Amino acid sequence: MSTHSTTITKTPGVLPVPDDAADKSHHVRGSNGEVVKFRNPHPSYHGVDPWMAVRKILIPQFTGKIKLPDTTPPTVPVSPPNFLASRKSSSKLRATWLGHACYYVEFPSGLRVLFDPVFEDRCSPFSFMGPKRFTQPPCKVDEIPLVDAVVISHSHYDHLSHTSVVTLAKKHPRAHFFVGMGLAKWFKSTGVKNVTEMDWWEDVEFKLTPEDKDPGDAAADEIKATVSALPCQHTSARGLFDRDCTLWCSWAINSGGKKVWFGGDTGYRAVPEVPEGEDDWSEKYLSLPKTPQFKQIGDCRGPFHLGLIPIGAYSPRIFMSPMHANPYDAVEIFADTKCEKALGIHWGTWTLTYEEVMEPPQMLKEALRKKGLPDTGTFDVCDIGESREFE
């Protein structure tokens, strides 16, 4: 197998951006003008009051009004993944779900991209406490045969794992990590040098050039991709004192004529307290502000052959909706971003919130039907370890 060297070239002004991109309204600057934090700039987001967490989560859980979801098997089926044998094994776009927000995407160009790899038992700063997996990873992180690029949406522990990053960097020393602004420092502190941090609406050309081209090796062609950091609506932190100090992003990868949009982790609109049993997407609530960012992504960078869109970790809505999409939100995001097909992420791995484990895929079908879309074959979910192919 040939080895490839990588070249990263920034390409400002090549791809379209929305009119307000230059405002950098998501930047929070200090007295010296430097960016010190980041924020969600639209009224579709509001901050979460810690007292709300006490009233809406801790007290109801203590009194038994809300309960943790039942994770008793069977839940989501898990099977070993079947990765392609070589870079030129398929002319189709291929995506394999490895749990939660982690997808491994094999482009027909030969490019291999891993999104938000977290293979640990707990998504926590501690190995002995914090959310524990109720479905196991379908493979070990070092069993993934080829990794050219690793894309990180943000710094939360269910999307960024120190152990997984170090293992990947050791197994794939040429792999390049793409991260939001402010996060490169963390990677360099772990010993990872191949890292590029980006702001919203920034693009780079990522080129892999064979170093030891063998005329008989069909995988030794030069591989090109455009990597774009794009907006989403979320937050970041790894400790008590670094909230919103690094940027959260969605991402687009364009290689070999195939375009993938990775939503990472995002909300769509902040929903107020709604009476039990009432639909917050009914006529009564349609005037709630929605983030314009996803329509901007669709207009400026779409359409996409495949979207990887979060559908889970949304209950209670009053607390989670500013930063986590439910399936109804996800279908709106799917339409806004102009994805031709989509697969659901951000569910089926850890109990981060209070909806039942299998509710997200069931609700997704309802949301698709309500939108007038087919409930299969357009925006689907996979088993963990399963691969789907797209023309």
GROMACS .gro file of C-alpha atoms in nm:
model
  391
    1MET     CA    1   0.000   0.000   0.000
    2SER     CA    2   0.144   0.338  -0.097
    3THR     CA    3   0.189   0.615   0.158
    4HIS     CA    4   0.068   0.968   0.099
    5SER     CA    5   0.200   1.306   0.205
    6THR     CA    6  -0.056   1.575   0.279
    7THR     CA    7  -0.078   1.939   0.174
    8ILE     CA    8  -0.318   2.189   0.332
    9THR     CA    9  -0.391   2.508   0.138
   10LYS     CA   10  -0.636   2.776   0.251
   11THR     CA   11  -0.869   2.886  -0.029
   12PRO     CA   12  -1.038   3.211   0.077
   13GLY     CA   13  -1.286   3.362  -0.164
   14VAL     CA   14  -1.325   3.052  -0.381
   15LEU     CA   15  -1.658   2.926  -0.246
   16PRO     CA   16  -1.963   3.145  -0.178
   17VAL     CA   17  -2.039   3.271   0.172
   18PRO     CA   18  -2.347   3.450   0.310
   19ASP     CA   19  -2.354   3.828   0.322
   20ASP     CA   20  -2.314   3.836   0.702
   21ALA     CA   21  -2.014   3.598   0.718
   22ALA     CA   22  -1.764   3.884   0.738
   23ASP     CA   23  -1.936   4.022   1.050
   24LYS     CA   24  -1.795   3.738   1.261
   25SER     CA   25  -2.086   3.793   1.499
   26HIS     CA   26  -2.008   3.459   1.669
   27HIS     CA   27  -1.678   3.599   1.798
   28VAL     CA   28  -1.653   3.753   2.145
   29ARG     CA   29  -1.354   3.984   2.168
   30GLY     CA   30  -1.158   4.105   2.467
   31SER     CA   31  -1.037   4.457   2.539
   32ASN     CA   32  -0.736   4.407   2.310
   33GLY     CA   33  -0.954   4.296   2.017
   34GLU     CA   34  -0.852   3.932   2.032
   35VAL     CA   35  -1.114   3.656   2.016
   36VAL     CA   36  -1.158   3.522   2.369
   37LYS     CA   37  -1.482   3.323   2.335
   38PHE     CA   38  -1.755   3.226   2.093
   39ARG     CA   39  -2.132   3.261   2.096
   40ASN     CA   40  -2.444   3.166   1.904
   41PRO     CA   41  -2.543   3.494   1.734
   42HIS     CA   42  -2.910   3.431   1.654
   43PRO     CA   43  -3.231   3.452   1.863
   44SER     CA   44  -3.288   3.081   1.794
   45TYR     CA   45  -3.051   3.024   2.088
   46HIS     CA   46  -3.064   3.123   2.451
   47GLY     CA   47  -2.830   3.030   2.732
   48VAL     CA   48  -2.927   2.764   2.981
   49ASP     CA   49  -2.993   2.880   3.335
   50PRO     CA   50  -2.838   2.638   3.588
   51TRP     CA   51  -3.148   2.684   3.806
   52MET     CA   52  -3.354   2.552   3.516
   53ALA     CA   53  -3.148   2.233   3.524
   54VAL     CA   54  -3.233   2.196   3.893
   55ARG     CA   55  -3.604   2.259   3.837
   56LYS     CA   56  -3.650   2.065   3.515
   57ILE     CA   57  -3.406   1.776   3.561
   58LEU     CA   58  -3.269   1.720   3.911
   59ILE     CA   59  -3.589   1.777   4.112
   60PRO     CA   60  -3.815   1.582   3.869
   61GLN     CA   61  -3.566   1.295   3.868
   62PHE     CA   62  -3.549   1.295   4.249
   63THR     CA   63  -3.928   1.295   4.280
   64GLY     CA   64  -3.971   1.029   4.013
   65LYS     CA   65  -4.154   1.254   3.769
   66ILE     CA   66  -3.892   1.179   3.504
   67LYS     CA   67  -3.681   0.866   3.486
   68LEU     CA   68  -3.370   0.762   3.304
   69PRO     CA   69  -3.452   0.567   2.988
   70ASP     CA   70  -3.454   0.188   2.996
   71THR     CA   71  -3.134   0.060   2.832
   72THR     CA   72  -3.211  -0.308   2.886
   73PRO     CA   73  -3.116  -0.503   2.569
   74PRO     CA   74  -3.217  -0.535   2.298
   75THR     CA   75  -3.174  -0.175   2.185
   76VAL     CA   76  -2.965  -0.084   1.879
   77PRO     CA   77  -2.809  -0.386   1.702
   78VAL     CA   78  -2.429  -0.386   1.684
   79SER     CA   79  -2.222  -0.582   1.433
   80PRO     CA   80  -1.856  -0.570   1.319
   81PRO     CA   81  -1.806  -0.323   1.034
   82ASN     CA   82  -1.700  -0.433   0.689
   83PHE     CA   83  -1.455  -0.174   0.562
   84LEU     CA   84  -1.353  -0.162   0.197
   85ALA     CA   85  -1.044  -0.361   0.103
   86SER     CA   86  -0.865  -0.074  -0.072
   87ARG     CA   87  -0.904   0.291  -0.167
   88LYS     CA   88  -1.043   0.203  -0.509
   89SER     CA   89  -1.285  -0.070  -0.402
   90SER     CA   90  -1.604   0.121  -0.484
   91SER     CA   91  -1.731   0.399  -0.708
   92LYS     CA   92  -1.998   0.484  -0.449
   93LEU     CA   93  -1.996   0.703  -0.141
   94ARG     CA   94  -1.997   0.474   0.164
   95ALA     CA   95  -2.076   0.561   0.527
   96THR     CA   96  -2.040   0.335   0.832
   97TRP     CA   97  -2.191   0.424   1.171
   98LEU     CA   98  -1.954   0.350   1.458
   99GLY     CA   99  -2.188   0.478   1.732
  100HIS     CA  100  -2.319   0.814   1.856
  101ALA     CA  101  -2.182   1.088   1.626
  102CYS     CA  102  -1.896   0.880   1.486
  103TYR     CA  103  -1.913   0.797   1.116
  104TYR     CA  104  -1.642   0.658   0.891
  105VAL     CA  105  -1.690   0.779   0.534
  106GLU     CA  106  -1.519   0.620   0.235
  107PHE     CA  107  -1.521   0.848  -0.069
  108PRO     CA  108  -1.492   0.701  -0.419
  109SER     CA  109  -1.186   0.924  -0.468
  110GLY     CA  110  -1.008   0.706  -0.213
  111LEU     CA  111  -1.032   0.959   0.071
  112ARG     CA  112  -1.112   0.814   0.414
  113VAL     CA  113  -1.260   1.046   0.679
  114LEU     CA  114  -1.349   0.975   1.042
  115PHE     CA  115  -1.593   1.206   1.219
  116ASP     CA  116  -1.603   1.261   1.599
  117PRO     CA  117  -1.434   0.935   1.707
  118VAL     CA  118  -1.509   0.838   2.067
  119PHE     CA  119  -1.453   0.469   2.142
  120GLU     CA  120  -1.429   0.480   2.521
  121ASP     CA  121  -1.677   0.324   2.761
  122ARG     CA  122  -1.766   0.657   2.921
  123CYS     CA  123  -1.797   1.002   2.763
  124SER     CA  124  -1.657   1.179   3.066
  125PRO     CA  125  -1.334   1.324   3.202
  126PHE     CA  126  -1.334   1.025   3.440
  127SER     CA  127  -1.306   0.653   3.365
  128PHE     CA  128  -1.512   0.558   3.671
  129MET     CA  129  -1.813   0.792   3.642
  130GLY     CA  130  -2.022   0.969   3.384
  131PRO     CA  131  -2.246   0.838   3.104
  132LYS     CA  132  -2.166   0.472   3.032
  133ARG     CA  133  -2.224   0.300   2.700
  134PHE     CA  134  -2.530   0.081   2.666
  135THR     CA  135  -2.420  -0.027   2.316
  136GLN     CA  136  -2.061  -0.128   2.252
  137PRO     CA  137  -1.836   0.005   1.975
  138PRO     CA  138  -1.851  -0.223   1.671
  139CYS     CA  139  -1.472  -0.232   1.650
  140LYS     CA  140  -1.164  -0.093   1.820
  141VAL     CA  141  -1.041   0.244   1.700
  142ASP     CA  142  -0.707   0.094   1.590
  143GLU     CA  143  -0.889  -0.161   1.371
  144ILE     CA  144  -0.991   0.108   1.121
  145PRO     CA  145  -0.761   0.037   0.825
  146LEU     CA  146  -0.720   0.380   0.661
  147VAL     CA  147  -0.770   0.727   0.806
  148ASP     CA  148  -0.667   1.034   0.610
  149ALA     CA  149  -0.865   1.299   0.795
  150VAL     CA  150  -1.030   1.321   1.136
  151VAL     CA  151  -1.297   1.587   1.175
  152ILE     CA  152  -1.397   1.712   1.522
  153SER     CA  153  -1.721   1.907   1.569
  154HIS     CA  154  -1.645   2.044   1.916
  155SER     CA  155  -1.481   1.974   2.251
  156HIS     CA  156  -1.754   1.794   2.450
  157TYR     CA  157  -1.653   1.450   2.576
  158ASP     CA  158  -1.906   1.259   2.366
  159HIS     CA  159  -1.741   1.406   2.053
  160LEU     CA  160  -1.376   1.444   2.150
  161SER     CA  161  -1.182   1.171   2.332
  162HIS     CA  162  -0.820   1.205   2.438
  163THR     CA  163  -0.762   0.829   2.427
  164SER     CA  164  -0.918   0.785   2.083
  165VAL     CA  165  -0.724   1.080   1.940
  166VAL     CA  166  -0.390   0.954   2.074
  167THR     CA  167  -0.459   0.601   1.948
  168LEU     CA  168  -0.554   0.729   1.603
  169ALA     CA  169  -0.247   0.952   1.579
  170LYS     CA  170  -0.025   0.657   1.671
  171LYS     CA  171  -0.189   0.413   1.427
  172HIS     CA  172  -0.226   0.671   1.146
  173PRO     CA  173   0.062   0.920   1.192
  174ARG     CA  174  -0.018   1.092   0.860
  175ALA     CA  175  -0.385   1.149   0.944
  176HIS     CA  176  -0.477   1.516   0.960
  177PHE     CA  177  -0.714   1.657   1.223
  178PHE     CA  178  -0.957   1.939   1.139
  179VAL     CA  179  -1.096   2.133   1.436
  180GLY     CA  180  -1.273   2.458   1.525
  181MET     CA  181  -1.094   2.775   1.632
  182GLY     CA  182  -0.911   2.753   1.962
  183LEU     CA  183  -0.894   2.373   1.971
  184ALA     CA  184  -0.556   2.317   1.803
  185LYS     CA  185  -0.380   2.397   2.131
  186TRP     CA  186  -0.549   2.099   2.298
  187PHE     CA  187  -0.439   1.866   2.017
  188LYS     CA  188  -0.081   1.988   2.024
  189SER     CA  189  -0.074   1.931   2.399
  190THR     CA  190  -0.151   1.564   2.330
  191GLY     CA  191   0.137   1.540   2.084
  192VAL     CA  192  -0.074   1.567   1.768
  193LYS     CA  193   0.102   1.798   1.523
  194ASN     CA  194  -0.110   1.741   1.209
  195VAL     CA  195  -0.394   1.973   1.302
  196THR     CA  196  -0.566   2.263   1.127
  197GLU     CA  197  -0.811   2.485   1.314
  198MET     CA  198  -1.073   2.675   1.120
  199ASP     CA  199  -1.342   2.938   1.160
  200TRP     CA  200  -1.695   2.923   1.018
  201TRP     CA  201  -1.704   2.962   0.640
  202GLU     CA  202  -1.333   2.887   0.601
  203ASP     CA  203  -1.221   2.632   0.342
  204VAL     CA  204  -0.901   2.444   0.271
  205GLU     CA  205  -0.783   2.221  -0.009
  206PHE     CA  206  -0.664   1.892   0.138
  207LYS     CA  207  -0.436   1.704  -0.101
  208LEU     CA  208  -0.286   1.360  -0.056
  209THR     CA  209   0.010   1.288  -0.284
  210PRO     CA  210   0.162   0.937  -0.312
  211GLU     CA  211   0.522   0.924  -0.196
  212ASP     CA  212   0.612   0.581  -0.328
  213LYS     CA  213   0.395   0.541  -0.637
  214ASP     CA  214   0.388   0.185  -0.767
  215PRO     CA  215   0.262   0.164  -1.128
  216GLY     CA  216   0.060  -0.140  -1.030
  217ASP     CA  217  -0.103   0.029  -0.732
  218ALA     CA  218  -0.440   0.173  -0.830
  219ALA     CA  219  -0.458   0.345  -0.490
  220ALA     CA  220  -0.153   0.560  -0.559
  221ASP     CA  221  -0.339   0.841  -0.736
  222GLU     CA  222  -0.339   1.192  -0.596
  223ILE     CA  223  -0.648   1.256  -0.384
  224LYS     CA  224  -0.801   1.600  -0.344
  225ALA     CA  225  -1.073   1.726  -0.112
  226THR     CA  226  -1.223   2.055  -0.003
  227VAL     CA  227  -1.277   2.074   0.371
  228SER     CA  228  -1.512   2.346   0.497
  229ALA     CA  229  -1.587   2.455   0.853
  230LEU     CA  230  -1.949   2.570   0.873
  231PRO     CA  231  -2.184   2.700   1.143
  232CYS     CA  232  -2.404   2.512   1.385
  233GLN     CA  233  -2.577   2.607   1.712
  234HIS     CA  234  -2.413   2.460   2.020
  235THR     CA  235  -2.159   2.523   2.298
  236SER     CA  236  -1.820   2.388   2.406
  237ALA     CA  237  -1.631   2.299   2.725
  238ARG     CA  238  -1.407   2.031   2.872
  239GLY     CA  239  -1.392   2.170   3.222
  240LEU     CA  240  -1.553   2.419   3.457
  241PHE     CA  241  -1.371   2.727   3.334
  242ASP     CA  242  -1.345   2.694   2.955
  243ARG     CA  243  -1.706   2.723   2.844
  244ASP     CA  244  -1.733   2.849   2.485
  245CYS     CA  245  -1.357   2.910   2.459
  246THR     CA  246  -1.333   2.688   2.149
  247LEU     CA  247  -1.558   2.695   1.844
  248TRP     CA  248  -1.827   2.438   1.757
  249CYS     CA  249  -1.870   2.361   1.386
  250SER     CA  250  -2.052   2.157   1.131
  251TRP     CA  251  -1.836   2.044   0.839
  252ALA     CA  252  -1.852   1.978   0.467
  253ILE     CA  253  -1.619   1.746   0.275
  254ASN     CA  254  -1.616   1.748  -0.105
  255SER     CA  255  -1.400   1.485  -0.274
  256GLY     CA  256  -1.424   1.310  -0.607
  257GLY     CA  257  -1.752   1.481  -0.687
  258LYS     CA  258  -1.924   1.362  -0.367
  259LYS     CA  259  -2.025   1.608  -0.096
  260VAL     CA  260  -2.095   1.517   0.267
  261TRP     CA  261  -2.227   1.751   0.536
  262PHE     CA  262  -2.164   1.654   0.900
  263GLY     CA  263  -2.393   1.831   1.145
  264GLY     CA  264  -2.193   1.728   1.453
  265ASP     CA  265  -2.406   1.851   1.742
  266THR     CA  266  -2.657   2.129   1.707
  267GLY     CA  267  -2.983   2.285   1.805
  268TYR     CA  268  -3.227   2.449   1.563
  269ARG     CA  269  -3.453   2.669   1.777
  270ALA     CA  270  -3.511   2.733   2.147
  271VAL     CA  271  -3.847   2.592   2.257
  272PRO     CA  272  -4.024   2.729   2.568
  273GLU     CA  273  -4.205   2.514   2.820
  274VAL     CA  274  -4.488   2.338   2.636
  275PRO     CA  275  -4.786   2.167   2.805
  276GLU     CA  276  -4.743   1.791   2.827
  277GLY     CA  277  -4.861   1.619   2.511
  278GLU     CA  278  -4.859   1.938   2.302
  279ASP     CA  279  -4.669   1.943   1.974
  280ASP     CA  280  -4.406   2.218   1.971
  281TRP     CA  281  -4.410   2.207   1.590
  282SER     CA  282  -4.783   2.282   1.578
  283GLU     CA  283  -4.918   2.608   1.432
  284LYS     CA  284  -4.900   2.769   1.775
  285TYR     CA  285  -4.518   2.750   1.783
  286LEU     CA  286  -4.422   2.802   1.417
  287SER     CA  287  -4.321   3.162   1.482
  288LEU     CA  288  -4.037   3.059   1.716
  289PRO     CA  289  -3.705   3.185   1.574
  290LYS     CA  290  -3.509   2.927   1.374
  291THR     CA  291  -3.140   2.958   1.308
  292PRO     CA  292  -3.079   3.087   0.955
  293GLN     CA  293  -2.740   2.917   0.942
  294PHE     CA  294  -2.855   2.591   0.790
  295LYS     CA  295  -3.038   2.758   0.503
  296GLN     CA  296  -2.723   2.961   0.444
  297ILE     CA  297  -2.525   2.635   0.428
  298GLY     CA  298  -2.772   2.488   0.179
  299ASP     CA  299  -2.778   2.801  -0.035
  300CYS     CA  300  -2.401   2.857  -0.036
  301ARG     CA  301  -2.259   2.503  -0.025
  302GLY     CA  302  -2.540   2.261  -0.105
  303PRO     CA  303  -2.677   2.040  -0.231
  304PHE     CA  304  -2.505   1.752  -0.050
  305HIS     CA  305  -2.514   1.388  -0.150
  306LEU     CA  306  -2.527   1.287   0.218
  307GLY     CA  307  -2.600   1.460   0.547
  308LEU     CA  308  -2.505   1.317   0.886
  309ILE     CA  309  -2.759   1.487   1.110
  310PRO     CA  310  -2.816   1.462   1.488
  311ILE     CA  311  -3.154   1.328   1.601
  312GLY     CA  312  -3.111   1.247   1.972
  313ALA     CA  313  -3.044   1.385   2.323
  314TYR     CA  314  -3.335   1.633   2.322
  315SER     CA  315  -3.546   1.574   2.635
  316PRO     CA  316  -3.653   1.783   2.824
  317ARG     CA  317  -3.702   2.017   2.530
  318ILE     CA  318  -3.709   2.340   2.732
  319PHE     CA  319  -3.357   2.264   2.851
  320MET     CA  320  -3.202   2.088   2.550
  321SER     CA  321  -3.363   2.246   2.242
  322PRO     CA  322  -3.123   2.544   2.207
  323MET     CA  323  -2.831   2.304   2.154
  324HIS     CA  324  -2.976   1.963   2.055
  325ALA     CA  325  -3.209   1.891   1.765
  326ASN     CA  326  -3.495   1.647   1.798
  327PRO     CA  327  -3.606   1.453   1.487
  328TYR     CA  328  -3.856   1.722   1.382
  329ASP     CA  329  -3.578   1.981   1.400
  330ALA     CA  330  -3.347   1.740   1.216
  331VAL     CA  331  -3.586   1.709   0.923
  332GLU     CA  332  -3.598   2.089   0.896
  333ILE     CA  333  -3.217   2.098   0.902
  334PHE     CA  334  -3.214   1.827   0.633
  335ALA     CA  335  -3.435   2.044   0.411
  336ASP     CA  336  -3.249   2.368   0.486
  337THR     CA  337  -2.907   2.224   0.404
  338LYS     CA  338  -3.032   2.066   0.079
  339CYS     CA  339  -2.913   1.716   0.157
  340GLU     CA  340  -3.030   1.457  -0.093
  341LYS     CA  341  -3.002   1.173   0.161
  342ALA     CA  342  -2.927   1.166   0.532
  343LEU     CA  343  -2.840   0.933   0.818
  344GLY     CA  344  -2.916   1.002   1.183
  345ILE     CA  345  -2.640   1.048   1.439
  346HIS     CA  346  -2.612   1.143   1.808
  347TRP     CA  347  -2.827   0.865   1.953
  348GLY     CA  348  -2.814   0.499   2.052
  349THR     CA  349  -2.491   0.499   2.255
  350TRP     CA  350  -2.506   0.692   2.585
  351THR     CA  351  -2.804   0.808   2.792
  352LEU     CA  352  -2.732   1.179   2.786
  353THR     CA  353  -3.095   1.289   2.825
  354TYR     CA  354  -3.438   1.145   2.907
  355GLU     CA  355  -3.611   1.031   2.589
  356GLU     CA  356  -3.642   0.654   2.549
  357VAL     CA  357  -3.355   0.487   2.366
  358MET     CA  358  -3.547   0.392   2.052
  359GLU     CA  359  -3.765   0.703   2.040
  360PRO     CA  360  -3.544   0.909   1.803
  361PRO     CA  361  -3.574   0.676   1.500
  362GLN     CA  362  -3.947   0.629   1.562
  363MET     CA  363  -4.002   1.004   1.587
  364LEU     CA  364  -3.788   1.057   1.277
  365LYS     CA  365  -4.036   0.857   1.069
  366GLU     CA  366  -4.323   1.066   1.206
  367ALA     CA  367  -4.136   1.389   1.128
  368LEU     CA  368  -4.061   1.280   0.771
  369ARG     CA  369  -4.425   1.189   0.707
  370LYS     CA  370  -4.540   1.522   0.850
  371LYS     CA  371  -4.298   1.700   0.614
  372GLY     CA  372  -4.439   1.503   0.320
  373LEU     CA  373  -4.122   1.297   0.273
  374PRO     CA  374  -4.084   0.917   0.248
  375ASP     CA  375  -4.015   0.764   0.589
  376THR     CA  376  -3.760   0.522   0.441
  377GLY     CA  377  -3.487   0.575   0.186
  378THR     CA  378  -3.448   0.950   0.237
  379PHE     CA  379  -3.339   1.016   0.596
  380ASP     CA  380  -3.267   0.686   0.770
  381VAL     CA  381  -3.087   0.535   1.066
  382CYS     CA  382  -2.836   0.248   1.068
  383ASP     CA  383  -2.744  -0.030   1.302
  384ILE     CA  384  -2.409   0.033   1.471
  385GLY     CA  385  -2.139  -0.110   1.244
  386GLU     CA  386  -2.367  -0.103   0.939
  387SER     CA  387  -2.257   0.061   0.612
  388ARG     CA  388  -2.478   0.238   0.361
  389GLU     CA  389  -2.381   0.322   0.004
  390PHE     CA  390  -2.492   0.623  -0.201
  391GLU     CA  391  -2.464   0.687  -0.574
   0.00000   0.00000   0.00000
